[in-house]
GROMACS .gro file of C-alpha atoms in nm:
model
  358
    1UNK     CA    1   0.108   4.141   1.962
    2UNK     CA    2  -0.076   4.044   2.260
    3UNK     CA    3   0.207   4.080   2.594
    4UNK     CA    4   0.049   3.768   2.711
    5UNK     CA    5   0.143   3.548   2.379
    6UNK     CA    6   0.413   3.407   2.552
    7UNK     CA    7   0.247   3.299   2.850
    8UNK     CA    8   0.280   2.924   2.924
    9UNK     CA    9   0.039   2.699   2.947
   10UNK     CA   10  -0.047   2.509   3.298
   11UNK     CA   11  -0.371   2.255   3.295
   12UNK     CA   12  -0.469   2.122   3.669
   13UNK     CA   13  -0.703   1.851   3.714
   14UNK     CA   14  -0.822   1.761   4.110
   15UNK     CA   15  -1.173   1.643   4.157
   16UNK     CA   16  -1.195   1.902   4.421
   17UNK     CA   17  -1.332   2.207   4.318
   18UNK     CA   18  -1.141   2.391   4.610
   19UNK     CA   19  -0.827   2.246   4.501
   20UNK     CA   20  -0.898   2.373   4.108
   21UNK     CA   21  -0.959   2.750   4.273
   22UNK     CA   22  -0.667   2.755   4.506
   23UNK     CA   23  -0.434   2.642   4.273
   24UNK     CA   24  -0.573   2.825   3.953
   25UNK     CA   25  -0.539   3.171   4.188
   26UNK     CA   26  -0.163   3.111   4.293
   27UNK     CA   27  -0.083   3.069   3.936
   28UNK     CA   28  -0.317   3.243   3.771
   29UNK     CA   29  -0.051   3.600   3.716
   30UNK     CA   30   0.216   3.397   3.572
   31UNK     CA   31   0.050   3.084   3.378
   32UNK     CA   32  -0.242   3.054   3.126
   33UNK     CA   33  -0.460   2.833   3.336
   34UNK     CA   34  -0.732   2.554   3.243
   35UNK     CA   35  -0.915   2.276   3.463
   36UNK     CA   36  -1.035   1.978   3.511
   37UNK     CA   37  -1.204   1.823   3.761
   38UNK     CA   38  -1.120   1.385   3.583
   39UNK     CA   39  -0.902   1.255   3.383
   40UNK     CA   40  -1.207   1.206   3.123
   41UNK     CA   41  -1.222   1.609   3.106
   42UNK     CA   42  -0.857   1.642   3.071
   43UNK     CA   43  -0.842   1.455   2.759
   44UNK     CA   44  -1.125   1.619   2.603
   45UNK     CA   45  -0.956   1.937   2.662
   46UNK     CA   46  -0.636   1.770   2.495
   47UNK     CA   47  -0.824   1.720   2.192
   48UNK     CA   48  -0.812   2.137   2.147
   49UNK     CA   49  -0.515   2.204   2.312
   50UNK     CA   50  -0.154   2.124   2.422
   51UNK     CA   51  -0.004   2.254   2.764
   52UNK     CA   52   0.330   2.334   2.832
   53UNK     CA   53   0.276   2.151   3.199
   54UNK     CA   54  -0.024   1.915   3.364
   55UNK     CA   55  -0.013   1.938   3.722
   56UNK     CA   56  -0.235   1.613   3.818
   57UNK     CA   57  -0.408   1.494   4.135
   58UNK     CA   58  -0.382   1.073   4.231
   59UNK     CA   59  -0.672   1.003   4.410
   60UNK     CA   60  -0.959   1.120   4.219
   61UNK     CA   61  -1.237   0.831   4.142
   62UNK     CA   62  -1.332   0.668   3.824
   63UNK     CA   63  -0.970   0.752   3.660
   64UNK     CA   64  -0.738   0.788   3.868
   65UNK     CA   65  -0.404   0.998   3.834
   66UNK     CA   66  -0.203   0.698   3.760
   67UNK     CA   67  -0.398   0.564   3.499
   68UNK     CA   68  -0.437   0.916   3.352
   69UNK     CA   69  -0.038   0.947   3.286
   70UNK     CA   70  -0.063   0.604   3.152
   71UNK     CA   71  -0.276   0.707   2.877
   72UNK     CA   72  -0.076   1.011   2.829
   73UNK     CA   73   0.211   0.840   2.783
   74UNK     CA   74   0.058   0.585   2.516
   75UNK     CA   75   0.003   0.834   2.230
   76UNK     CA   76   0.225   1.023   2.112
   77UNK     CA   77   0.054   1.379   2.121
   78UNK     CA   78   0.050   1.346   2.491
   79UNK     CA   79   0.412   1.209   2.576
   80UNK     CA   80   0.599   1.455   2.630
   81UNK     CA   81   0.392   1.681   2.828
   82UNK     CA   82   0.508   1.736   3.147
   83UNK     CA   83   0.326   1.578   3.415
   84UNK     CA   84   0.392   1.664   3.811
   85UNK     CA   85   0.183   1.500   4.012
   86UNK     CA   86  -0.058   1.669   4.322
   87UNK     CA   87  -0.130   1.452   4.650
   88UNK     CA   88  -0.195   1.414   4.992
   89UNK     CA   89   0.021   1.080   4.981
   90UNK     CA   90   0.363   1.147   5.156
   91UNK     CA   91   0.477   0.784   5.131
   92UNK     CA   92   0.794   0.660   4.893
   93UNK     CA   93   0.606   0.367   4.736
   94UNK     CA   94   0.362   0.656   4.601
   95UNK     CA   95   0.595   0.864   4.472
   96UNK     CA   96   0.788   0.631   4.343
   97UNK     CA   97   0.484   0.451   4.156
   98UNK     CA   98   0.456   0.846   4.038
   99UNK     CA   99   0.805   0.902   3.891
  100UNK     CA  100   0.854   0.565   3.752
  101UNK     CA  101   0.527   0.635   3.518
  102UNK     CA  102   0.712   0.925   3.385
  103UNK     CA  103   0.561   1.223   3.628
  104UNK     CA  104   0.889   1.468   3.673
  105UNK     CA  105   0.768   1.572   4.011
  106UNK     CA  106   0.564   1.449   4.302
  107UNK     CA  107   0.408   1.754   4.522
  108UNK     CA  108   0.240   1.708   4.868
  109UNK     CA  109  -0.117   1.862   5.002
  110UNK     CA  110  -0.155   2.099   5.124
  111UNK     CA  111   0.094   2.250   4.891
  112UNK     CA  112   0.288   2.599   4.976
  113UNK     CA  113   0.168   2.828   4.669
  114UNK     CA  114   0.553   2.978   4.630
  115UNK     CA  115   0.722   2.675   4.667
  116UNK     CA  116   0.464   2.526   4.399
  117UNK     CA  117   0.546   2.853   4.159
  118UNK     CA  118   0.909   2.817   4.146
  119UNK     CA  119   0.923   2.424   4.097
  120UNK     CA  120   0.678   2.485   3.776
  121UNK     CA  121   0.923   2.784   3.709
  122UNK     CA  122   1.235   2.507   3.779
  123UNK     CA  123   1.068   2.220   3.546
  124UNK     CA  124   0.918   2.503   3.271
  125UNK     CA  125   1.260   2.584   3.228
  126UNK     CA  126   1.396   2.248   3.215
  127UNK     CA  127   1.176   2.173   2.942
  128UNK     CA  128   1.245   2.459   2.752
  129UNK     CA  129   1.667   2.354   2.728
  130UNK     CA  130   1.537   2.045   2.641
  131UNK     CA  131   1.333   2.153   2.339
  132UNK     CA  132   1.615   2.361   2.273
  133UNK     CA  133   1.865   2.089   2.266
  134UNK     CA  134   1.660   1.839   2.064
  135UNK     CA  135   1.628   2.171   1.803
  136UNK     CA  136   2.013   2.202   1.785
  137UNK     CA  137   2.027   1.820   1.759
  138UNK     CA  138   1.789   1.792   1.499
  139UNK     CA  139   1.947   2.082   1.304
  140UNK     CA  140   2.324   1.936   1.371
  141UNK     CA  141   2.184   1.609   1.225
  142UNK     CA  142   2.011   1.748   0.918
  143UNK     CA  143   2.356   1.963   0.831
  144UNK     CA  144   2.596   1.656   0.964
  145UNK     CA  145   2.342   1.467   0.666
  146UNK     CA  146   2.318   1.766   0.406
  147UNK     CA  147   2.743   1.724   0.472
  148UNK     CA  148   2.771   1.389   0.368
  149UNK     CA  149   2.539   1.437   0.119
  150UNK     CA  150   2.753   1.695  -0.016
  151UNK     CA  151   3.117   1.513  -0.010
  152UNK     CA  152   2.892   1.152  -0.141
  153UNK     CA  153   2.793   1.421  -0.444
  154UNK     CA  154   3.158   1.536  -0.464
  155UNK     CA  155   3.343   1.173  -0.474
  156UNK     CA  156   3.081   1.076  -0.685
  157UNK     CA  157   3.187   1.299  -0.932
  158UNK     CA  158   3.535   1.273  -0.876
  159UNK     CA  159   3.475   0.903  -0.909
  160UNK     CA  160   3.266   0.992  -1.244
  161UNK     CA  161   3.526   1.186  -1.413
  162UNK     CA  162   3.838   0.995  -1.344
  163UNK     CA  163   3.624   0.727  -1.506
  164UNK     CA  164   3.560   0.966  -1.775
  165UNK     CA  165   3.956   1.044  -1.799
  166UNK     CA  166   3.995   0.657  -1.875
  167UNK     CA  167   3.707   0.631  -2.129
  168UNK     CA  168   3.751   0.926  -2.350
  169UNK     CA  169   4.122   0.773  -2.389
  170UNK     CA  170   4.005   0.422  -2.466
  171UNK     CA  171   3.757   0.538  -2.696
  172UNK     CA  172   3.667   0.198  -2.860
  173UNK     CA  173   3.512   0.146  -2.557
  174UNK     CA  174   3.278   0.447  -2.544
  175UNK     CA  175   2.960   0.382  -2.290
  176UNK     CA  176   3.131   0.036  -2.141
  177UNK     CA  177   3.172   0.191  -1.744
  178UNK     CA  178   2.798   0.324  -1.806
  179UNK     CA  179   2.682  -0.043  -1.918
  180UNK     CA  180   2.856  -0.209  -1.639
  181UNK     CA  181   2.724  -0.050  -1.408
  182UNK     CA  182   2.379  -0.127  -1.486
  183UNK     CA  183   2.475  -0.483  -1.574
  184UNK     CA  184   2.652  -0.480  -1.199
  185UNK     CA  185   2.326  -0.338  -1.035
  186UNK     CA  186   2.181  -0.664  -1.214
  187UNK     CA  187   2.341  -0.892  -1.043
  188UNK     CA  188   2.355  -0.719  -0.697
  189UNK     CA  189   1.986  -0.666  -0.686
  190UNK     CA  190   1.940  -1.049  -0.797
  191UNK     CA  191   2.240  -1.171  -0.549
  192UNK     CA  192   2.020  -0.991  -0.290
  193UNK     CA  193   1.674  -1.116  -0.404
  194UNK     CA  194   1.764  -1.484  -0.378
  195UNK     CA  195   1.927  -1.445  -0.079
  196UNK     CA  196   2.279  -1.569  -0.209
  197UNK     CA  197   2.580  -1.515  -0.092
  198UNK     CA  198   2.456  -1.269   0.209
  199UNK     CA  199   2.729  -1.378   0.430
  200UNK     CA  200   3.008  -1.146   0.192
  201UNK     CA  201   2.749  -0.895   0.117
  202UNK     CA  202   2.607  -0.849   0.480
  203UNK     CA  203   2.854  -0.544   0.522
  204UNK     CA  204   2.855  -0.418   0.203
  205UNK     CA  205   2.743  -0.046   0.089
  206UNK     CA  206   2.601  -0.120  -0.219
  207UNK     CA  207   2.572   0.266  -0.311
  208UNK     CA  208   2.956   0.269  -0.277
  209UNK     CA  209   3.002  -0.086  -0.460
  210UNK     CA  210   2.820   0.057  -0.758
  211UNK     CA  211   3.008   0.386  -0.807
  212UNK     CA  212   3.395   0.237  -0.753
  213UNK     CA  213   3.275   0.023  -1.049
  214UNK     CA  214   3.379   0.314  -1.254
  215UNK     CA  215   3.699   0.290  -1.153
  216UNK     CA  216   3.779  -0.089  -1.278
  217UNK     CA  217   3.972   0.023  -1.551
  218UNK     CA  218   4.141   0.305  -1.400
  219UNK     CA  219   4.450   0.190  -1.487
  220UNK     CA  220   4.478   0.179  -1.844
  221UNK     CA  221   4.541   0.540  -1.758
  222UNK     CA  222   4.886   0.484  -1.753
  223UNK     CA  223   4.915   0.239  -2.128
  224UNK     CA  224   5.076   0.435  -2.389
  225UNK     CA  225   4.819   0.543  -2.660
  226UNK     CA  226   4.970   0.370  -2.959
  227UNK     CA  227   4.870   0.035  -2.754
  228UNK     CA  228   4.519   0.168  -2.629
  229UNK     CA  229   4.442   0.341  -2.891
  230UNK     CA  230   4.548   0.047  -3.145
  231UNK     CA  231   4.259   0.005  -3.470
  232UNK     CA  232   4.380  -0.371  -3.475
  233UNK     CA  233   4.426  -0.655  -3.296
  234UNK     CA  234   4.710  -0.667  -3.029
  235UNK     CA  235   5.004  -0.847  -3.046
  236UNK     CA  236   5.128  -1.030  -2.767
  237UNK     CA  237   5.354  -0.840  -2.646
  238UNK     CA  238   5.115  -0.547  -2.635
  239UNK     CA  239   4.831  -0.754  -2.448
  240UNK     CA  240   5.072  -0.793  -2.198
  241UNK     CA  241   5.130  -0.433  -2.184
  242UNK     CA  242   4.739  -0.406  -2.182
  243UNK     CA  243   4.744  -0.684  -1.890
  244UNK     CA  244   4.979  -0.413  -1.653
  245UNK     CA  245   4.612  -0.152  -1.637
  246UNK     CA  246   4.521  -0.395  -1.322
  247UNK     CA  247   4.881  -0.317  -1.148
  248UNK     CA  248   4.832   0.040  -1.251
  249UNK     CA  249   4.525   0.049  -1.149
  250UNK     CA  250   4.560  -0.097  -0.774
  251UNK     CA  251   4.899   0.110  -0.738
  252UNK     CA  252   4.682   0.459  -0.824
  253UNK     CA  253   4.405   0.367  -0.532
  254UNK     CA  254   4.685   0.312  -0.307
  255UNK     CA  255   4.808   0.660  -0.406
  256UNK     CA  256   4.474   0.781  -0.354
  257UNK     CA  257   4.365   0.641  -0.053
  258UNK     CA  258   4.735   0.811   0.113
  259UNK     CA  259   4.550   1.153   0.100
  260UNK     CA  260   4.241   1.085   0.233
  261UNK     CA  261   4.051   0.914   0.500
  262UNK     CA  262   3.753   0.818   0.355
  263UNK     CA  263   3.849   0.432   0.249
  264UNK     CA  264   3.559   0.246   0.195
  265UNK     CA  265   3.484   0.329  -0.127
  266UNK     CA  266   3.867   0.292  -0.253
  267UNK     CA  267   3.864  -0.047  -0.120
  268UNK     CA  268   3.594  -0.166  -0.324
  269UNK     CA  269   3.768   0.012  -0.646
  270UNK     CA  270   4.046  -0.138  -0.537
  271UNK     CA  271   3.907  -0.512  -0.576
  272UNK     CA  272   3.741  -0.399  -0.932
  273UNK     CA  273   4.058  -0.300  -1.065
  274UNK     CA  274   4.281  -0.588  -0.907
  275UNK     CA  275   4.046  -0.939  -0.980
  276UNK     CA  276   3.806  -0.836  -1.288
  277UNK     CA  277   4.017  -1.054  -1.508
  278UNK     CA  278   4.087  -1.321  -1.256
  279UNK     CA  279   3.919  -1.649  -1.371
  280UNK     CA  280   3.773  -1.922  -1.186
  281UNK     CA  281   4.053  -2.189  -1.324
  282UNK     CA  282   4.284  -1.959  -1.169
  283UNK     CA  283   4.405  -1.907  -1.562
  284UNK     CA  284   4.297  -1.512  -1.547
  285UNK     CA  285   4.570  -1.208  -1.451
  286UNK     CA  286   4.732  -1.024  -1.214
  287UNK     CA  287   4.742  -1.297  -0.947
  288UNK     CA  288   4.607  -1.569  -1.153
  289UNK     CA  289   4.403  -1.682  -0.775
  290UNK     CA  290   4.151  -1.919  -0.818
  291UNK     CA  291   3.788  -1.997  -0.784
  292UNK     CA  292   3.662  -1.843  -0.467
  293UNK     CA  293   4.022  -1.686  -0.367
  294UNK     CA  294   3.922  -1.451  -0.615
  295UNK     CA  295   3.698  -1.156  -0.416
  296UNK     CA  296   3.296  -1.210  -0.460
  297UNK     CA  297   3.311  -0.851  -0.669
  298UNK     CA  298   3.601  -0.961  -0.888
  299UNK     CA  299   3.399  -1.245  -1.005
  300UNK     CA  300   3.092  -1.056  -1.059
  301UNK     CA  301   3.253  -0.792  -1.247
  302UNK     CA  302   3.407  -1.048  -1.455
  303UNK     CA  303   3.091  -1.148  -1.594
  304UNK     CA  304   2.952  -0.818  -1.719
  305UNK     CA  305   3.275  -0.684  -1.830
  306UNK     CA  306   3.309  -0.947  -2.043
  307UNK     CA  307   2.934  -0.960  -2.121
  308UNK     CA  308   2.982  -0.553  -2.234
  309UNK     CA  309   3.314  -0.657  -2.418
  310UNK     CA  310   3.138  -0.946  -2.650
  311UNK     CA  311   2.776  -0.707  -2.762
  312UNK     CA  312   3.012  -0.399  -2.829
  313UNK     CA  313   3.215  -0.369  -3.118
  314UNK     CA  314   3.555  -0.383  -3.176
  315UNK     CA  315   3.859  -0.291  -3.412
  316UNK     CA  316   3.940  -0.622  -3.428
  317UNK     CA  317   3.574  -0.790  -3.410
  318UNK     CA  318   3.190  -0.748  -3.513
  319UNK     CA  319   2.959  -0.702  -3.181
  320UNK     CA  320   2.818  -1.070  -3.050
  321UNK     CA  321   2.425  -1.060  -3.036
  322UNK     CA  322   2.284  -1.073  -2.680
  323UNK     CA  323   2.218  -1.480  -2.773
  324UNK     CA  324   2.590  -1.493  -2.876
  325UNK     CA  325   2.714  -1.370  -2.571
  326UNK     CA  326   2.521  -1.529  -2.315
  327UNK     CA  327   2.610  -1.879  -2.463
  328UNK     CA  328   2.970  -1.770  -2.485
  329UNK     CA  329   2.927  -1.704  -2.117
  330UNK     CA  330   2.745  -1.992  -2.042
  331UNK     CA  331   2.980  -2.204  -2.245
  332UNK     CA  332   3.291  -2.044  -1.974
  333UNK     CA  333   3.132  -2.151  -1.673
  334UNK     CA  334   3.384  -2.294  -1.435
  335UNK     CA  335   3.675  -2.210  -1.603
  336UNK     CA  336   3.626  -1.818  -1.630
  337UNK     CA  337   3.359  -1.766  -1.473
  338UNK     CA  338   3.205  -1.867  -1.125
  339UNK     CA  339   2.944  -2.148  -1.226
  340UNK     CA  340   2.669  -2.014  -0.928
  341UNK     CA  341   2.691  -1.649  -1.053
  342UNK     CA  342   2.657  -1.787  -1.457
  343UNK     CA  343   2.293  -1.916  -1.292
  344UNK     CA  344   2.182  -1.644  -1.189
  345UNK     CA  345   2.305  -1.440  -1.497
  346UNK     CA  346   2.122  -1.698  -1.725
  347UNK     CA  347   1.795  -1.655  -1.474
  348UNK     CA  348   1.870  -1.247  -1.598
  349UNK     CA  349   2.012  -1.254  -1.893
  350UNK     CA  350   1.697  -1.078  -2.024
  351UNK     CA  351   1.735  -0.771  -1.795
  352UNK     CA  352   2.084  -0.757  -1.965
  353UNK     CA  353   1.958  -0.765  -2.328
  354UNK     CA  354   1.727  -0.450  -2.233
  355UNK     CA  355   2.070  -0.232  -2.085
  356UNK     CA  356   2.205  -0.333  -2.397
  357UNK     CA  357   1.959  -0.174  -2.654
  358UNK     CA  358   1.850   0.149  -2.460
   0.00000   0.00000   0.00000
């Protein structure tokens, strides 16, 4: 490897020659030098290569050095070189007209060669911890992001197979969290595309929304299996029994959300579980609230649970065809189900019918 590989790289553009020489021989045993007597030069050397420093004179005609770090700092391959500017000017306007175009020094003719070394030296080095320091950013982001991507993954599939826990139980029910999600997506992705109801969904994370939808039924966990496992029709007493999985349900995400900090997903899960069988007439469970006392994500769940619950089949009933179902839904506007959010199903319905035979 050559010893010099290392070398920086210091370009110096004056319009006078002597200037060029003098400077270029002072620096010449520690820096790789180029020059250039304009600004015009300069740039066509840019277009081959990229110093570690420009050391620039003001007054040179045509293009001055002004306009030069102008341009320099307009594109973006020329930014962040650093420019220190060369001139006979000793007066604070000039220098500050320098520094506030972005130069990071402003050096007086004649210049003392030593005192010219060491500030490159000073600013070389500067540069150098702050390259540094944007690399350990940049790496600190990308494993801060690989991080979350990582514990996302992990409650994701925590969040997957508690939902699992509760389907292979219920197994009448087999593919229903899948199905609602996709029917959920539905009607997010429509909420969002007619611009409805952005004032509640402004702040929400709709990556988050979508997976503590698997968790609406969480509670039927904790029914007995003789009632959730029942190849019949309930009686009453039992529905009521079934009725207690929204309790159950909020009373695990409380227990959950004790042991860790991450909340924002649990409080979504938390509003499936509690309000998917509230109903706009305030005739629905636990808290029988009423039309929009019940959360925006109760009432949309309500509609595609239900949806999922008439096309799949049960012990105690055949499945509804996609036609059945939608009029059944149609025909429960404003008393189960939010009247605006039966619109925009009905404007979807056929994205639902597709879910539904995949």
């Amino acid at each position: 490897m050559d010893e010099n590989s290392n070398r920086k790289l210091v370009i110096i553009v004056d319009d006078d020659i002597t200037n060029l020489v003098v400077a270029k021989n002072n620096l010449a045993d520690e820096y790789d030098i180029f020059t250039a007597p304009s600004g015009e030069k300069l740039f066509a050397m840019l277009k081959k290569v990229t110093p570690d420093l420009i050391l620039l004179d003001v007054n040179m005609p045509i293009m001055n050095g002004y306009e030069v770090i102008k341009c320099l700092k307009e594109d973006e391959r020329t930014a962040e070189i650093p420019v220190i500017f060369l001139t006979a000017k000793s007066d604070g306007k000039s220098e500050f007209e320098g520094l506030s175009l972005g130069a990071i020094d402003y050096i007086t003719k004649p210049f003392s060669p030593p005192l010219l070394s060491k500030r490159i030296e000073v600013h070389l080095l500067v540069e150098e911890q702050k390259r540094e320091l944007r690399r350990l950013n940049d790496d600190l982001s990308e494993r801060v992001i690989n991080k979350t991507r990582s514990v996302l993954e992990l409650q994701n599939a925590l969040l997957h197979t508690m939902a699992e826990l509760v389907e292979y139980r219920d197994d009448i029910t087999g593919g229903h969290i899948a199905r609602t999600q996709e029917f959920l997506t539905i009607m997010l992705n429509a909420m969002q595309e007619k611009e409805m109801f952005n004032d509640e969904m402004v702040d929400w994370d709709k990556n988050l929304v979508l997976q503590s939808a698997q968790l609406h039924d969480v509670g039927k966990i904790a029914i007995r299996d003789v009632i959730l496992l029942k190849q019949g029709k309930l009686t009453p007493e039992e529905f009521e029994q079934v009725k207690k999985h929204t309790i159950f349900g909020e009373k695990i995400i409380d227990r959950i959300k004790e042991s860790t900090t991450e909340w924002e997903f649990l409080e979504y899960a938390k509003i499936f579980v509690s309000a998917h069988h509230e109903k706009w007439d305030g005739s629905g469970y636990p808290k029988g609230l009423k039309g929009e006392e019940i959360p925006l994500l109760g009432r949309v769940m309500a509609i595609v649970d239900v949806y999922d619950a008439l096309v799949s089949e049960r012990p105690y009933k055949k499945a509804f065809s996609h036609e059945e179902a939608k009029e059944t839904i149609i025909n429960s506007s404003g008393s189960h189900f939010d009247p605006t959010l039966v619109e925009i199903f009905i404007e979807y319905a056929e994205e639902f019918e597709k879910v539904g035979t995949e």
